[in-house]
Amino acid sequence: MRELFKTLMWPNLWAKRWEETHPRCGLMSCSGPRSLWRHIWRYQRGIRLQGVFYCRPQCLETALLAQLARIQALAPVLLPPNRMPLGLLMVVRGWLTYEQVVAALAAQQSARSGRIGDWFEKLGFATEQQVTSALGLQWGCPVASSLDSDATRPVDRIPLGILEALQMLPLHFVPATKTLYIAFGERVDYAALYAIEQILDCRTQPCVAGRKSVAAELNRMRQQPRPREVEFGPMHDCAEIGRISASYIFRLGTDDARLGRVGHFIWLRLRVRATYTNLLFRLWVEPQSVQNVLSPPLP
Ligand SMILES: [Zn+2]
């Protein structure tokens, strides 16, 4: 009886195996080969975009353009308000006096630039270490004890343009848990962390580090060659971004492509066998919009 049951299950198992090795095209309007035998005969390996299989270049391009239009239309994520103003937090901790905070705020408003933490340092009221510790408390994150990255792979995973825009630095990657530890020098951007998780298929853990140390490390990285990383922009034409993306995807023989929006960038990550190529499209935005999103008035 058990053998008979197994025999009856064969078609289902065969169909499951067939689905695994010959996935359906993810494009609803796909006009690719429908007949089984034509499919077997004409089957090609296809490309995955965001984990979805597309059988032909035309199907992939259609899906790619739809994804790009959706991502480009996303409004930049406004950074959430801080949990407690930095100055107040430092007064509570006894690191600053109320008068020093008032003086730093006045200097910031007069100059109409700089973060309040910078002004605490400039005016000699606090050290960078104290400001960094306060940022850690403000964002509920640990403070990185060292910026000496012990894993170069994560550094290569995120395009430098994004790292510089968000003043962040990948520190350490734990393969066992697929966790990437990222240090922020100014403020923790959780929306960016979420996008990075989707594209790199990993978890992220934020921490904070000294602003000057992060900036210096990024500047050092800028001096080093970054092969397989190409930046375009500023751009606003979605069709143009799609054309460039498709050109790279097909020319490199891409197996898997993932894309997402991080700040004012569209990041496209292409896997070709065991190597990765990163395309970074800097989106054109109104200067006023950049000011509001990246540098909101800080307490
Ligand atoms: Zn198709």
Tab-separated table of C-alpha atoms in Angstrom, residues 2-262:
chain	number	residue	atom	x	y	z
A	2	ARG	CA	2.826	2.338	0.926
A	3	GLU	CA	4.564	1.570	-2.390
A	4	LEU	CA	1.333	2.282	-4.264
A	5	PHE	CA	0.998	5.608	-2.434
A	6	LYS	CA	4.582	6.505	-3.357
A	7	THR	CA	3.917	5.649	-6.996
A	8	LEU	CA	0.830	7.859	-7.007
A	9	MET	CA	2.941	10.717	-5.590
A	10	TRP	CA	5.502	10.566	-8.388
A	11	PRO	CA	3.748	13.071	-10.674
A	12	ASN	CA	3.520	15.595	-7.827
A	13	LEU	CA	7.163	15.155	-6.892
A	14	TRP	CA	8.175	15.405	-10.525
A	15	ALA	CA	6.121	18.591	-10.943
A	16	LYS	CA	7.673	20.071	-7.791
A	17	ARG	CA	11.163	19.262	-9.042
A	18	TRP	CA	10.269	20.739	-12.432
A	19	GLU	CA	9.050	23.958	-10.792
A	20	GLU	CA	12.304	24.234	-8.839
A	21	THR	CA	14.554	23.762	-11.857
A	22	HIS	CA	12.323	25.546	-14.393
A	23	PRO	CA	10.588	28.370	-12.521
A	24	ARG	CA	7.742	30.259	-14.144
A	25	CYS	CA	8.439	33.725	-15.453
A	26	GLY	CA	7.528	36.404	-12.908
A	27	LEU	CA	6.029	38.682	-15.549
A	28	MET	CA	2.249	38.293	-15.694
A	29	SER	CA	2.092	39.348	-19.342
A	30	CYS	CA	4.963	37.062	-20.388
A	31	SER	CA	4.462	35.746	-23.896
A	32	GLY	CA	7.349	33.279	-23.647
A	33	PRO	CA	7.119	29.598	-24.586
A	34	ARG	CA	4.045	28.045	-23.001
A	35	SER	CA	4.074	24.514	-24.315
A	36	LEU	CA	6.005	22.073	-22.138
A	37	TRP	CA	8.122	20.638	-24.941
A	38	ARG	CA	8.854	24.040	-26.448
A	39	HIS	CA	9.794	25.142	-22.960
A	40	ILE	CA	12.179	22.195	-22.542
A	41	TRP	CA	13.673	22.765	-25.930
A	42	ARG	CA	14.064	26.542	-25.686
A	43	TYR	CA	14.759	26.761	-21.980
A	44	GLN	CA	17.441	29.216	-21.053
A	45	ARG	CA	18.673	30.031	-17.585
A	46	GLY	CA	16.977	33.445	-17.302
A	47	ILE	CA	17.767	36.114	-14.707
A	48	ARG	CA	16.461	36.773	-11.233
A	49	LEU	CA	15.439	40.285	-10.222
A	50	GLN	CA	14.579	40.837	-6.551
A	51	GLY	CA	14.539	37.045	-6.230
A	52	VAL	CA	11.923	36.593	-8.994
A	53	PHE	CA	12.775	34.638	-12.145
A	54	TYR	CA	12.349	36.234	-15.589
A	55	CYS	CA	12.644	34.009	-18.616
A	56	ARG	CA	13.756	36.441	-21.315
A	57	PRO	CA	15.539	39.816	-21.593
A	58	GLN	CA	12.259	41.494	-22.611
A	59	CYS	CA	10.511	40.199	-19.478
A	60	LEU	CA	13.363	41.349	-17.251
A	61	GLU	CA	13.469	44.819	-18.810
A	62	THR	CA	9.727	45.279	-18.320
A	63	ALA	CA	9.963	44.230	-14.667
A	64	LEU	CA	13.094	46.331	-14.136
A	65	LEU	CA	11.440	49.498	-15.454
A	66	ALA	CA	8.399	48.914	-13.239
A	67	GLN	CA	10.641	48.444	-10.193
A	68	LEU	CA	12.690	51.544	-10.990
A	69	ALA	CA	9.574	53.686	-11.457
A	70	ARG	CA	8.211	52.472	-8.120
A	71	ILE	CA	11.492	53.080	-6.300
A	72	GLN	CA	12.100	56.484	-7.874
A	73	ALA	CA	8.614	57.636	-6.919
A	74	LEU	CA	9.230	56.816	-3.269
A	75	ALA	CA	9.386	59.954	-1.216
A	76	PRO	CA	12.672	60.236	0.655
A	77	VAL	CA	12.192	58.909	4.133
A	78	LEU	CA	12.164	61.728	6.603
A	79	LEU	CA	14.430	60.960	9.479
A	80	PRO	CA	12.529	60.420	12.709
A	81	PRO	CA	12.913	62.975	15.463
A	82	ASN	CA	15.544	62.135	17.988
A	83	ARG	CA	14.350	60.568	21.172
A	84	MET	CA	15.882	63.241	23.350
A	85	PRO	CA	17.702	66.405	22.237
A	86	LEU	CA	21.439	65.855	22.396
A	87	GLY	CA	22.064	68.976	24.467
A	88	LEU	CA	19.424	68.056	27.043
A	89	LEU	CA	20.797	64.532	27.276
A	90	MET	CA	24.294	65.876	27.923
A	91	VAL	CA	23.022	68.314	30.544
A	92	VAL	CA	21.240	65.444	32.330
A	93	ARG	CA	24.472	63.459	32.271
A	94	GLY	CA	26.378	66.399	33.716
A	95	TRP	CA	28.583	66.751	30.633
A	96	LEU	CA	27.326	70.240	29.783
A	97	THR	CA	25.679	73.135	31.558
A	98	TYR	CA	22.413	74.645	30.445
A	99	GLU	CA	24.229	77.889	29.577
A	100	GLN	CA	26.660	76.019	27.312
A	101	VAL	CA	23.787	74.414	25.405
A	102	VAL	CA	22.103	77.811	24.937
A	103	ALA	CA	25.392	79.297	23.675
A	104	ALA	CA	25.949	76.423	21.234
A	105	LEU	CA	22.377	76.696	19.917
A	106	ALA	CA	22.837	80.432	19.389
A	107	ALA	CA	26.084	79.813	17.487
A	108	GLN	CA	24.409	77.143	15.343
A	109	GLN	CA	21.468	79.412	14.513
A	110	SER	CA	23.746	82.317	13.736
A	111	ALA	CA	25.912	80.239	11.393
A	112	ARG	CA	22.891	78.347	10.005
A	113	SER	CA	25.092	75.301	9.597
A	114	GLY	CA	26.619	72.411	11.486
A	115	ARG	CA	25.210	69.925	13.915
A	116	ILE	CA	24.810	70.840	17.520
A	117	GLY	CA	27.380	68.211	18.522
A	118	ASP	CA	29.915	69.919	16.261
A	119	TRP	CA	29.251	73.208	18.008
A	120	PHE	CA	29.751	71.668	21.463
A	121	GLU	CA	33.192	70.584	20.253
A	122	LYS	CA	34.032	73.809	18.381
A	123	LEU	CA	33.250	75.918	21.417
A	124	GLY	CA	35.340	73.632	23.610
A	125	PHE	CA	32.366	72.552	25.755
A	126	ALA	CA	32.754	68.821	25.102
A	127	THR	CA	35.112	66.329	23.507
A	128	GLU	CA	34.288	64.244	20.437
A	129	GLN	CA	34.263	61.196	22.694
A	130	GLN	CA	31.594	62.756	24.927
A	131	VAL	CA	29.455	63.757	21.938
A	132	THR	CA	29.779	60.240	20.490
A	133	SER	CA	28.799	58.676	23.815
A	134	ALA	CA	25.764	60.961	23.954
A	135	LEU	CA	24.808	59.973	20.390
A	136	GLY	CA	24.997	56.328	21.442
A	137	LEU	CA	22.596	57.019	24.311
A	138	GLN	CA	20.342	59.097	22.061
A	139	TRP	CA	19.958	56.299	19.489
A	140	GLY	CA	20.126	53.396	21.919
A	141	CYS	CA	23.202	52.008	20.141
A	142	PRO	CA	26.592	50.865	21.400
A	143	VAL	CA	29.639	52.999	20.686
A	144	ALA	CA	32.243	51.389	18.439
A	145	SER	CA	35.492	51.011	20.339
A	146	SER	CA	37.554	50.865	17.168
A	147	LEU	CA	37.066	51.524	13.478
A	148	ASP	CA	39.598	48.892	12.443
A	149	SER	CA	37.446	46.738	10.216
A	150	ASP	CA	38.367	43.083	10.575
A	151	ALA	CA	36.454	42.111	7.453
A	152	THR	CA	36.994	43.813	4.136
A	153	ARG	CA	34.143	42.064	2.354
A	154	PRO	CA	31.339	44.114	3.937
A	155	VAL	CA	33.203	47.310	3.026
A	156	ASP	CA	33.104	46.217	-0.574
A	157	ARG	CA	29.418	45.453	-0.395
A	158	ILE	CA	28.032	48.957	0.054
A	159	PRO	CA	28.936	51.588	-2.569
A	160	LEU	CA	31.165	54.351	-1.273
A	161	GLY	CA	28.744	57.059	-2.453
A	162	ILE	CA	26.123	55.759	-0.010
A	163	LEU	CA	28.633	55.407	2.823
A	164	GLU	CA	29.751	59.016	2.349
A	165	ALA	CA	26.225	60.438	2.034
A	166	LEU	CA	25.128	58.767	5.271
A	167	GLN	CA	28.531	58.983	6.990
A	168	MET	CA	28.507	55.324	7.866
A	169	LEU	CA	31.075	52.573	7.859
A	170	PRO	CA	30.667	48.783	7.758
A	171	LEU	CA	32.729	47.425	10.626
A	172	HIS	CA	32.278	43.733	10.942
A	173	PHE	CA	30.391	40.886	9.305
A	174	VAL	CA	29.413	37.702	11.116
A	175	PRO	CA	28.822	34.993	8.507
A	176	ALA	CA	27.159	32.602	10.975
A	177	THR	CA	24.295	35.024	11.616
A	178	LYS	CA	24.647	37.006	8.360
A	179	THR	CA	24.865	40.152	10.455
A	180	LEU	CA	26.615	43.298	9.277
A	181	TYR	CA	27.645	45.795	11.955
A	182	ILE	CA	27.582	49.390	10.695
A	183	ALA	CA	28.937	52.467	12.481
A	184	PHE	CA	27.288	55.863	11.984
A	185	GLY	CA	29.221	59.062	12.521
A	186	GLU	CA	26.268	61.457	12.659
A	187	ARG	CA	22.855	59.867	13.057
A	188	VAL	CA	21.513	56.370	12.653
A	189	ASP	CA	19.436	55.978	9.486
A	190	TYR	CA	17.109	53.022	10.054
A	191	ALA	CA	15.457	53.371	6.625
A	192	ALA	CA	18.863	52.954	4.994
A	193	LEU	CA	19.596	49.935	7.181
A	194	TYR	CA	16.342	48.294	6.074
A	195	ALA	CA	17.139	48.880	2.377
A	196	ILE	CA	20.664	47.510	2.858
A	197	GLU	CA	19.247	44.386	4.498
A	198	GLN	CA	16.958	43.776	1.513
A	199	ILE	CA	19.721	44.214	-1.051
A	200	LEU	CA	22.475	42.322	0.767
A	201	ASP	CA	20.122	39.696	2.190
A	202	CYS	CA	21.555	40.063	5.678
A	203	ARG	CA	20.759	41.572	9.053
A	204	THR	CA	22.255	44.870	10.153
A	205	GLN	CA	23.198	46.143	13.579
A	206	PRO	CA	23.929	49.865	14.013
A	207	CYS	CA	26.422	51.460	16.347
A	208	VAL	CA	27.829	54.983	16.582
A	209	ALA	CA	31.404	56.165	16.201
A	210	GLY	CA	33.309	59.447	16.302
A	211	ARG	CA	32.213	61.700	13.452
A	212	LYS	CA	35.743	62.778	12.578
A	213	SER	CA	37.049	59.218	12.713
A	214	VAL	CA	34.304	57.984	10.352
A	215	ALA	CA	34.923	60.889	7.961
A	216	ALA	CA	38.681	60.213	7.979
A	217	GLU	CA	38.167	56.519	7.296
A	218	LEU	CA	35.790	57.286	4.407
A	219	ASN	CA	38.330	59.707	3.006
A	220	ARG	CA	40.980	56.988	3.178
A	221	MET	CA	38.647	54.588	1.377
A	222	ARG	CA	38.078	57.223	-1.316
A	223	GLN	CA	41.791	57.010	-2.155
A	224	GLN	CA	41.598	53.260	-2.756
A	225	PRO	CA	40.450	51.687	-6.022
A	226	ARG	CA	36.943	50.264	-5.945
A	227	PRO	CA	36.632	47.961	-8.907
A	228	ARG	CA	33.192	46.842	-10.052
A	229	GLU	CA	31.574	49.977	-8.610
A	230	VAL	CA	30.138	52.569	-10.987
A	231	GLU	CA	28.324	55.776	-10.056
A	232	PHE	CA	26.032	57.792	-12.324
A	233	GLY	CA	24.189	61.017	-11.869
A	234	PRO	CA	22.540	63.137	-10.808
A	235	MET	CA	19.764	61.589	-12.893
A	236	HIS	CA	15.993	61.948	-13.002
A	237	ASP	CA	15.022	59.996	-16.115
A	238	CYS	CA	13.795	56.576	-15.018
A	239	ALA	CA	13.969	55.255	-18.593
A	240	GLU	CA	17.623	56.260	-18.822
A	241	ILE	CA	18.425	54.519	-15.543
A	242	GLY	CA	16.619	51.448	-16.872
A	243	ARG	CA	18.532	51.522	-20.144
A	244	ILE	CA	21.909	51.717	-18.388
A	245	SER	CA	20.914	49.042	-15.878
A	246	ALA	CA	19.705	46.616	-18.566
A	247	SER	CA	22.863	47.202	-20.567
A	248	TYR	CA	25.045	46.217	-17.598
A	249	ILE	CA	22.827	43.292	-16.632
A	250	PHE	CA	23.019	41.662	-20.054
A	251	ARG	CA	26.597	42.625	-20.885
A	252	LEU	CA	27.944	41.121	-17.645
A	253	GLY	CA	25.834	37.964	-17.912
A	254	THR	CA	24.128	38.680	-14.594
A	255	ASP	CA	22.578	35.790	-12.667
A	256	ASP	CA	20.834	37.805	-9.988
A	257	ALA	CA	20.013	41.508	-9.646
A	258	ARG	CA	18.750	43.385	-6.603
A	259	LEU	CA	17.927	47.043	-6.314
A	260	GLY	CA	16.646	49.480	-3.759
A	261	ARG	CA	16.582	53.100	-2.753
A	262	VAL	CA	18.959	54.329	-0.080
